[in-house]
Amino acid sequence: MHPNIRRVVRFFTAHLDQPLLGAVLLLMIAGLVVLYSASNGSFARTSGQFTNMLVALGVMWVFAQIPPHYLMRLSVPVYAVGLLLLVGVALFGEIVNGARRWLHIGVTRIQPSEIMKIAVPLMLAWYFDRYEATLRLKNYAIGVLLLLVPVGLIARQPDLGTAILIFASGSFVIFLAGLSWRIIAALFVAGCASLPLVWSVLHDYQRQRVLTLLDPSQDPLGAGYHTIQSTIALGSGGIAGKGWLSGSQTHLDFIPERTTDFIFAVYSEEFGLIGNGILLVLFLLVIARAAAITANAPSLFTRLFAGAIMLTFFTYAFVNMGMVSGILPVVGVPLPLISYGGTSLVTICLGFGILMSIQTHKKLVQT
């Protein structure tokens, strides 16, 4: 290879973690394949998602170049801006389909809750790293407050799915920071005791989703429709599936939102149990590589942040598959790297870029 070409290749690949990148690309390819079938062979929708993937990979590459200590300096400003935007949404946000989630800023509109998916674990990792040598119970209490304020604002929009994901990512940081098991057990008991209060503040449609989980057949054409149709598709796939572009539940339009939140039902119907096994292995490869990067991270900040990214990715996949399988309520969480949509794709790849940066800048952090 010509030396100049070698230098260019080295420049673009120096901070990319090849095992993680390989698993991510395989999941993206699987996503495009199943999306083409789920959209009834729509080239426009598939090519649109391909463009989203190129943008997401570009974002991943950019964040892989940024050393973690630069991200650490941005923790407080990013969190503060995200929080102000959430307050702006609560006061001036646009209402779409009964939810106030978007904010107009000049020529475009944004969804600030997406920013908080990264800002909350970033802020908490910075906070616990700052007090690493003197961590006390009050530090964990402040950490919980830093978590609950944005989660409460997002749940109020209402956007229960995003609120759950951000609550999970922040909880992972607090847990990894060394919170005592006794306190975790006490919080668990307190959480169970507060369920009646939580139930009383839920919206009617959110209560209906929980009741539907227990018995989808009570409203088969309404609230239970998504769960019933998705579980039929999962079961009808059998061992080897019905074949690509041959899913009857999919192509007779029985599966709702089949290109986004319920794309796993399409995949299961057409590729069956064997296909699900392959998909599960790919997800486990991503999680295993992220776990290895977390274990080898050189500082408390990078360990906490990497661990939160890894466990949040796991939560995305677990909640979506559980929702489609009928073992969890329908909360509107996409299947990471598979579902159609640019925002969640970019957010997830941004997290992977940070993981790659933590892995490839270890020597810089250690010095």
GROMACS .gro file of C-alpha atoms in nm:
model
  367
    1MET     CA    1   0.000   0.000   0.000
    2HIS     CA    2   0.124   0.349  -0.086
    3PRO     CA    3   0.255   0.532   0.226
    4ASN     CA    4   0.015   0.824   0.176
    5ILE     CA    5  -0.282   0.592   0.152
    6ARG     CA    6  -0.158   0.407   0.461
    7ARG     CA    7  -0.143   0.736   0.653
    8VAL     CA    8  -0.498   0.826   0.550
    9VAL     CA    9  -0.629   0.481   0.653
   10ARG     CA   10  -0.443   0.506   0.986
   11PHE     CA   11  -0.590   0.853   1.047
   12PHE     CA   12  -0.948   0.736   0.998
   13THR     CA   13  -0.913   0.408   1.191
   14ALA     CA   14  -0.673   0.501   1.473
   15HIS     CA   15  -0.944   0.547   1.736
   16LEU     CA   16  -1.197   0.292   1.613
   17ASP     CA   17  -1.233  -0.026   1.817
   18GLN     CA   18  -1.255  -0.295   1.550
   19PRO     CA   19  -1.441  -0.569   1.749
   20LEU     CA   20  -1.708  -0.320   1.860
   21LEU     CA   21  -1.733  -0.161   1.515
   22GLY     CA   22  -1.768  -0.502   1.348
   23ALA     CA   23  -2.057  -0.610   1.573
   24VAL     CA   24  -2.231  -0.272   1.530
   25LEU     CA   25  -2.204  -0.291   1.148
   26LEU     CA   26  -2.346  -0.646   1.143
   27LEU     CA   27  -2.646  -0.532   1.351
   28MET     CA   28  -2.698  -0.235   1.117
   29ILE     CA   29  -2.695  -0.465   0.812
   30ALA     CA   30  -2.950  -0.692   0.983
   31GLY     CA   31  -3.158  -0.381   1.051
   32LEU     CA   32  -3.158  -0.276   0.684
   33VAL     CA   33  -3.252  -0.627   0.570
   34VAL     CA   34  -3.551  -0.657   0.802
   35LEU     CA   35  -3.653  -0.292   0.745
   36TYR     CA   36  -3.680  -0.355   0.369
   37SER     CA   37  -3.929  -0.635   0.437
   38ALA     CA   38  -4.112  -0.450   0.716
   39SER     CA   39  -4.167  -0.150   0.484
   40ASN     CA   40  -4.308  -0.375   0.205
   41GLY     CA   41  -3.997  -0.327  -0.008
   42SER     CA   42  -3.987   0.051   0.023
   43PHE     CA   43  -3.655   0.160  -0.124
   44ALA     CA   44  -3.709   0.519  -0.009
   45ARG     CA   45  -3.753   0.419   0.358
   46THR     CA   46  -3.460   0.175   0.349
   47SER     CA   47  -3.228   0.423   0.178
   48GLY     CA   48  -3.339   0.688   0.428
   49GLN     CA   49  -3.235   0.461   0.713
   50PHE     CA   50  -2.905   0.391   0.533
   51THR     CA   51  -2.844   0.767   0.529
   52ASN     CA   52  -2.928   0.781   0.901
   53MET     CA   53  -2.670   0.507   0.960
   54LEU     CA   54  -2.400   0.697   0.770
   55VAL     CA   55  -2.471   1.006   0.983
   56ALA     CA   56  -2.465   0.796   1.302
   57LEU     CA   57  -2.133   0.633   1.203
   58GLY     CA   58  -1.993   0.981   1.131
   59VAL     CA   59  -2.098   1.096   1.480
   60MET     CA   60  -1.944   0.782   1.628
   61TRP     CA   61  -1.614   0.851   1.449
   62VAL     CA   62  -1.607   1.215   1.567
   63PHE     CA   63  -1.666   1.122   1.934
   64ALA     CA   64  -1.409   0.842   1.910
   65GLN     CA   65  -1.146   1.112   1.835
   66ILE     CA   66  -1.230   1.320   2.147
   67PRO     CA   67  -1.023   1.225   2.454
   68PRO     CA   68  -1.243   1.146   2.759
   69HIS     CA   69  -1.101   1.433   2.968
   70TYR     CA   70  -1.245   1.681   2.715
   71LEU     CA   71  -1.587   1.519   2.757
   72MET     CA   72  -1.542   1.546   3.132
   73ARG     CA   73  -1.507   1.925   3.103
   74LEU     CA   74  -1.835   1.939   2.910
   75SER     CA   75  -2.032   1.744   3.173
   76VAL     CA   76  -2.178   2.037   3.368
   77PRO     CA   77  -2.250   2.268   3.068
   78VAL     CA   78  -2.421   1.991   2.867
   79TYR     CA   79  -2.632   1.884   3.168
   80ALA     CA   80  -2.726   2.245   3.251
   81VAL     CA   81  -2.826   2.326   2.890
   82GLY     CA   82  -3.028   2.004   2.865
   83LEU     CA   83  -3.209   2.084   3.190
   84LEU     CA   84  -3.289   2.440   3.075
   85LEU     CA   85  -3.425   2.302   2.747
   86LEU     CA   86  -3.647   2.058   2.938
   87VAL     CA   87  -3.784   2.348   3.141
   88GLY     CA   88  -3.835   2.532   2.811
   89VAL     CA   89  -4.033   2.233   2.679
   90ALA     CA   90  -4.252   2.234   2.992
   91LEU     CA   91  -4.326   2.606   2.948
   92PHE     CA   92  -4.327   2.663   2.571
   93GLY     CA   93  -4.310   2.317   2.409
   94GLU     CA   94  -4.522   2.214   2.113
   95ILE     CA   95  -4.802   1.964   2.185
   96VAL     CA   96  -4.817   1.676   1.933
   97ASN     CA   97  -5.061   1.385   1.984
   98GLY     CA   98  -5.123   1.492   2.342
   99ALA     CA   99  -4.754   1.504   2.442
  100ARG     CA  100  -4.536   1.814   2.494
  101ARG     CA  101  -4.190   1.690   2.391
  102TRP     CA  102  -4.059   1.927   2.123
  103LEU     CA  103  -3.915   2.277   2.140
  104HIS     CA  104  -3.876   2.517   1.847
  105ILE     CA  105  -3.539   2.694   1.834
  106GLY     CA  106  -3.539   2.924   1.533
  107VAL     CA  107  -3.557   2.727   1.207
  108THR     CA  108  -3.593   2.381   1.354
  109ARG     CA  109  -3.728   2.193   1.655
  110ILE     CA  110  -3.547   1.960   1.893
  111GLN     CA  111  -3.637   1.693   2.152
  112PRO     CA  112  -3.424   1.784   2.457
  113SER     CA  113  -3.490   1.449   2.627
  114GLU     CA  114  -3.259   1.288   2.367
  115ILE     CA  115  -2.974   1.511   2.489
  116MET     CA  116  -3.031   1.390   2.845
  117LYS     CA  117  -2.972   1.027   2.745
  118ILE     CA  118  -2.602   1.118   2.732
  119ALA     CA  119  -2.599   1.426   2.959
  120VAL     CA  120  -2.734   1.250   3.271
  121PRO     CA  121  -2.479   0.964   3.291
  122LEU     CA  122  -2.204   1.209   3.185
  123MET     CA  123  -2.294   1.448   3.467
  124LEU     CA  124  -2.322   1.174   3.730
  125ALA     CA  125  -1.991   1.017   3.625
  126TRP     CA  126  -1.824   1.358   3.655
  127TYR     CA  127  -1.984   1.421   3.995
  128PHE     CA  128  -1.879   1.089   4.151
  129ASP     CA  129  -1.530   1.114   3.999
  130ARG     CA  130  -1.491   1.459   4.160
  131TYR     CA  131  -1.570   1.319   4.507
  132GLU     CA  132  -1.405   0.979   4.452
  133ALA     CA  133  -1.182   0.997   4.759
  134THR     CA  134  -1.450   1.134   4.996
  135LEU     CA  135  -1.774   0.971   4.885
  136ARG     CA  136  -2.042   0.991   5.155
  137LEU     CA  137  -2.411   0.915   5.174
  138LYS     CA  138  -2.493   1.279   5.096
  139ASN     CA  139  -2.305   1.249   4.765
  140TYR     CA  140  -2.531   0.962   4.660
  141ALA     CA  141  -2.836   1.166   4.770
  142ILE     CA  142  -2.720   1.458   4.550
  143GLY     CA  143  -2.660   1.210   4.267
  144VAL     CA  144  -3.018   1.082   4.300
  145LEU     CA  145  -3.144   1.443   4.290
  146LEU     CA  146  -2.940   1.513   3.973
  147LEU     CA  147  -3.109   1.208   3.822
  148LEU     CA  148  -3.467   1.260   3.936
  149VAL     CA  149  -3.505   1.624   3.824
  150PRO     CA  150  -3.467   1.556   3.447
  151VAL     CA  151  -3.649   1.220   3.475
  152GLY     CA  152  -3.945   1.394   3.641
  153LEU     CA  153  -3.958   1.663   3.370
  154ILE     CA  154  -3.949   1.401   3.093
  155ALA     CA  155  -4.212   1.177   3.259
  156ARG     CA  156  -4.436   1.484   3.287
  157GLN     CA  157  -4.429   1.545   2.906
  158PRO     CA  158  -4.537   1.249   2.911
  159ASP     CA  159  -4.263   1.027   2.765
  160LEU     CA  160  -4.251   0.725   2.995
  161GLY     CA  161  -4.021   0.517   2.770
  162THR     CA  162  -3.746   0.783   2.755
  163ALA     CA  163  -3.788   0.860   3.126
  164ILE     CA  164  -3.735   0.491   3.211
  165LEU     CA  165  -3.423   0.468   2.993
  166ILE     CA  166  -3.266   0.782   3.143
  167PHE     CA  167  -3.357   0.670   3.496
  168ALA     CA  168  -3.191   0.335   3.421
  169SER     CA  169  -2.872   0.493   3.279
  170GLY     CA  170  -2.837   0.725   3.580
  171SER     CA  171  -2.912   0.444   3.826
  172PHE     CA  172  -2.636   0.237   3.667
  173VAL     CA  173  -2.382   0.514   3.735
  174ILE     CA  174  -2.495   0.547   4.100
  175PHE     CA  175  -2.478   0.169   4.144
  176LEU     CA  176  -2.133   0.141   3.982
  177ALA     CA  177  -2.008   0.429   4.200
  178GLY     CA  178  -2.030   0.192   4.496
  179LEU     CA  179  -2.371   0.246   4.654
  180SER     CA  180  -2.417   0.005   4.946
  181TRP     CA  181  -2.631  -0.305   4.889
  182ARG     CA  182  -2.817  -0.224   5.212
  183ILE     CA  183  -2.923   0.111   5.073
  184ILE     CA  184  -3.016  -0.048   4.738
  185ALA     CA  185  -3.235  -0.301   4.924
  186ALA     CA  186  -3.395  -0.020   5.128
  187LEU     CA  187  -3.464   0.180   4.809
  188PHE     CA  188  -3.615  -0.129   4.649
  189VAL     CA  189  -3.851  -0.176   4.943
  190ALA     CA  190  -3.939   0.195   4.939
  191GLY     CA  191  -4.001   0.176   4.563
  192CYS     CA  192  -4.238  -0.118   4.608
  193ALA     CA  193  -4.418   0.064   4.890
  194SER     CA  194  -4.466   0.370   4.669
  195LEU     CA  195  -4.630   0.177   4.384
  196PRO     CA  196  -4.984   0.287   4.485
  197LEU     CA  197  -4.868   0.650   4.468
  198VAL     CA  198  -4.702   0.591   4.128
  199TRP     CA  199  -5.021   0.425   4.003
  200SER     CA  200  -5.226   0.726   4.109
  201VAL     CA  201  -5.015   0.971   3.904
  202LEU     CA  202  -5.005   0.761   3.586
  203HIS     CA  203  -5.212   0.873   3.288
  204ASP     CA  204  -5.514   0.658   3.199
  205TYR     CA  205  -5.346   0.517   2.887
  206GLN     CA  206  -5.037   0.422   3.092
  207ARG     CA  207  -5.252   0.232   3.344
  208GLN     CA  208  -5.427   0.060   3.055
  209ARG     CA  209  -5.090  -0.059   2.920
  210VAL     CA  210  -5.007  -0.224   3.253
  211LEU     CA  211  -5.351  -0.388   3.273
  212THR     CA  212  -5.317  -0.503   2.913
  213LEU     CA  213  -4.988  -0.673   3.000
  214LEU     CA  214  -5.175  -0.892   3.250
  215ASP     CA  215  -5.457  -0.978   3.009
  216PRO     CA  216  -5.421  -0.856   2.646
  217SER     CA  217  -5.744  -1.035   2.547
  218GLN     CA  218  -5.961  -0.796   2.749
  219ASP     CA  219  -5.933  -0.541   2.466
  220PRO     CA  220  -5.808  -0.734   2.157
  221LEU     CA  221  -5.888  -0.457   1.907
  222GLY     CA  222  -5.770  -0.171   2.126
  223ALA     CA  223  -5.502  -0.161   2.394
  224GLY     CA  224  -5.420  -0.533   2.359
  225TYR     CA  225  -5.385  -0.527   1.979
  226HIS     CA  226  -5.009  -0.458   1.964
  227THR     CA  227  -4.920  -0.732   2.213
  228ILE     CA  228  -5.152  -0.995   2.062
  229GLN     CA  229  -5.035  -0.941   1.704
  230SER     CA  230  -4.666  -0.928   1.793
  231THR     CA  231  -4.681  -1.251   1.997
  232ILE     CA  232  -4.867  -1.425   1.710
  233ALA     CA  233  -4.588  -1.315   1.472
  234LEU     CA  234  -4.319  -1.440   1.712
  235GLY     CA  235  -4.483  -1.780   1.749
  236SER     CA  236  -4.567  -1.824   1.381
  237GLY     CA  237  -4.201  -1.793   1.282
  238GLY     CA  238  -4.126  -2.136   1.428
  239ILE     CA  239  -3.771  -2.272   1.422
  240ALA     CA  240  -3.647  -2.144   1.086
  241GLY     CA  241  -3.899  -1.866   1.012
  242LYS     CA  242  -4.123  -1.809   0.708
  243GLY     CA  243  -3.845  -1.655   0.503
  244TRP     CA  244  -3.742  -1.302   0.410
  245LEU     CA  245  -4.031  -1.098   0.258
  246SER     CA  246  -4.268  -1.388   0.335
  247GLY     CA  247  -4.409  -1.300   0.677
  248SER     CA  248  -4.789  -1.319   0.654
  249GLN     CA  249  -4.852  -1.117   0.972
  250THR     CA  250  -4.616  -0.851   0.839
  251HIS     CA  251  -4.735  -0.823   0.480
  252LEU     CA  252  -5.105  -0.846   0.565
  253ASP     CA  253  -5.053  -0.538   0.787
  254PHE     CA  254  -5.139  -0.708   1.116
  255ILE     CA  255  -4.825  -0.586   1.297
  256PRO     CA  256  -4.852  -0.220   1.405
  257GLU     CA  257  -4.549   0.011   1.393
  258ARG     CA  258  -4.358  -0.270   1.228
  259THR     CA  259  -4.069  -0.055   1.102
  260THR     CA  260  -4.003   0.106   1.442
  261ASP     CA  261  -4.089  -0.029   1.789
  262PHE     CA  262  -4.226  -0.367   1.670
  263ILE     CA  263  -3.966  -0.452   1.406
  264PHE     CA  264  -3.848  -0.743   1.623
  265ALA     CA  265  -4.184  -0.915   1.557
  266VAL     CA  266  -4.118  -0.889   1.181
  267TYR     CA  267  -3.768  -1.029   1.222
  268SER     CA  268  -3.888  -1.318   1.439
  269GLU     CA  269  -4.165  -1.414   1.199
  270GLU     CA  270  -3.936  -1.422   0.896
  271PHE     CA  271  -3.616  -1.564   1.051
  272GLY     CA  272  -3.757  -1.775   1.336
  273LEU     CA  273  -3.581  -1.907   1.641
  274ILE     CA  274  -3.250  -1.957   1.456
  275GLY     CA  275  -3.252  -1.595   1.339
  276ASN     CA  276  -3.333  -1.477   1.691
  277GLY     CA  277  -3.036  -1.677   1.820
  278ILE     CA  278  -2.801  -1.508   1.570
  279LEU     CA  279  -2.940  -1.164   1.656
  280LEU     CA  280  -2.897  -1.235   2.027
  281VAL     CA  281  -2.533  -1.338   1.972
  282LEU     CA  282  -2.466  -1.007   1.791
  283PHE     CA  283  -2.618  -0.808   2.077
  284LEU     CA  284  -2.415  -1.009   2.329
  285LEU     CA  285  -2.096  -0.939   2.129
  286VAL     CA  286  -2.159  -0.564   2.156
  287ILE     CA  287  -2.234  -0.591   2.529
  288ALA     CA  288  -1.933  -0.816   2.595
  289ARG     CA  289  -1.695  -0.578   2.414
  290ALA     CA  290  -1.843  -0.280   2.598
  291ALA     CA  291  -1.801  -0.469   2.927
  292ALA     CA  292  -1.435  -0.536   2.847
  293ILE     CA  293  -1.376  -0.166   2.771
  294THR     CA  294  -1.550  -0.075   3.099
  295ALA     CA  295  -1.337  -0.319   3.300
  296ASN     CA  296  -1.014  -0.180   3.151
  297ALA     CA  297  -1.110   0.189   3.175
  298PRO     CA  298  -0.831   0.389   3.342
  299SER     CA  299  -1.027   0.621   3.576
  300LEU     CA  300  -1.347   0.629   3.783
  301PHE     CA  301  -1.506   0.877   3.539
  302THR     CA  302  -1.442   0.656   3.235
  303ARG     CA  303  -1.545   0.336   3.418
  304LEU     CA  304  -1.875   0.486   3.531
  305PHE     CA  305  -1.953   0.644   3.195
  306ALA     CA  306  -1.858   0.334   2.993
  307GLY     CA  307  -2.057   0.110   3.229
  308ALA     CA  308  -2.363   0.332   3.196
  309ILE     CA  309  -2.342   0.324   2.813
  310MET     CA  310  -2.308  -0.056   2.815
  311LEU     CA  311  -2.599  -0.117   3.055
  312THR     CA  312  -2.822   0.139   2.880
  313PHE     CA  313  -2.770  -0.042   2.549
  314PHE     CA  314  -2.862  -0.369   2.724
  315THR     CA  315  -3.174  -0.203   2.871
  316TYR     CA  316  -3.282  -0.077   2.525
  317ALA     CA  317  -3.261  -0.428   2.377
  318PHE     CA  318  -3.415  -0.602   2.681
  319VAL     CA  319  -3.711  -0.364   2.713
  320ASN     CA  320  -3.789  -0.372   2.338
  321MET     CA  321  -3.771  -0.753   2.312
  322GLY     CA  322  -3.969  -0.789   2.636
  323MET     CA  323  -4.232  -0.544   2.510
  324VAL     CA  324  -4.271  -0.725   2.175
  325SER     CA  325  -4.278  -1.065   2.350
  326GLY     CA  326  -4.557  -0.952   2.584
  327ILE     CA  327  -4.362  -0.981   2.910
  328LEU     CA  328  -4.325  -0.602   2.957
  329PRO     CA  329  -4.571  -0.314   2.900
  330VAL     CA  330  -4.561  -0.129   2.567
  331VAL     CA  331  -4.355   0.184   2.640
  332GLY     CA  332  -4.231   0.289   2.295
  333VAL     CA  333  -3.864   0.186   2.306
  334PRO     CA  334  -3.691   0.107   1.971
  335LEU     CA  335  -3.472  -0.199   1.915
  336PRO     CA  336  -3.120  -0.048   1.908
  337LEU     CA  337  -2.949  -0.040   1.564
  338ILE     CA  338  -3.245  -0.228   1.408
  339SER     CA  339  -3.554  -0.005   1.435
  340TYR     CA  340  -3.614   0.273   1.181
  341GLY     CA  341  -3.531   0.622   1.309
  342GLY     CA  342  -3.237   0.857   1.308
  343THR     CA  343  -3.245   1.012   1.656
  344SER     CA  344  -3.203   0.697   1.864
  345LEU     CA  345  -2.951   0.560   1.613
  346VAL     CA  346  -2.732   0.870   1.643
  347THR     CA  347  -2.760   0.869   2.024
  348ILE     CA  348  -2.656   0.503   2.047
  349CYS     CA  349  -2.364   0.544   1.805
  350LEU     CA  350  -2.253   0.857   1.993
  351GLY     CA  351  -2.228   0.636   2.302
  352PHE     CA  352  -2.026   0.376   2.110
  353GLY     CA  353  -1.793   0.653   1.989
  354ILE     CA  354  -1.729   0.748   2.352
  355LEU     CA  355  -1.661   0.383   2.438
  356MET     CA  356  -1.404   0.368   2.154
  357SER     CA  357  -1.246   0.689   2.277
  358ILE     CA  358  -1.214   0.544   2.630
  359GLN     CA  359  -1.052   0.232   2.486
  360THR     CA  360  -0.809   0.403   2.248
  361HIS     CA  361  -0.709   0.697   2.474
  362LYS     CA  362  -0.625   0.483   2.779
  363LYS     CA  363  -0.254   0.570   2.772
  364LEU     CA  364  -0.334   0.941   2.743
  365VAL     CA  365  -0.565   0.925   3.048
  366GLN     CA  366  -0.315   0.722   3.251
  367THR     CA  367  -0.038   0.975   3.188
   0.00000   0.00000   0.00000
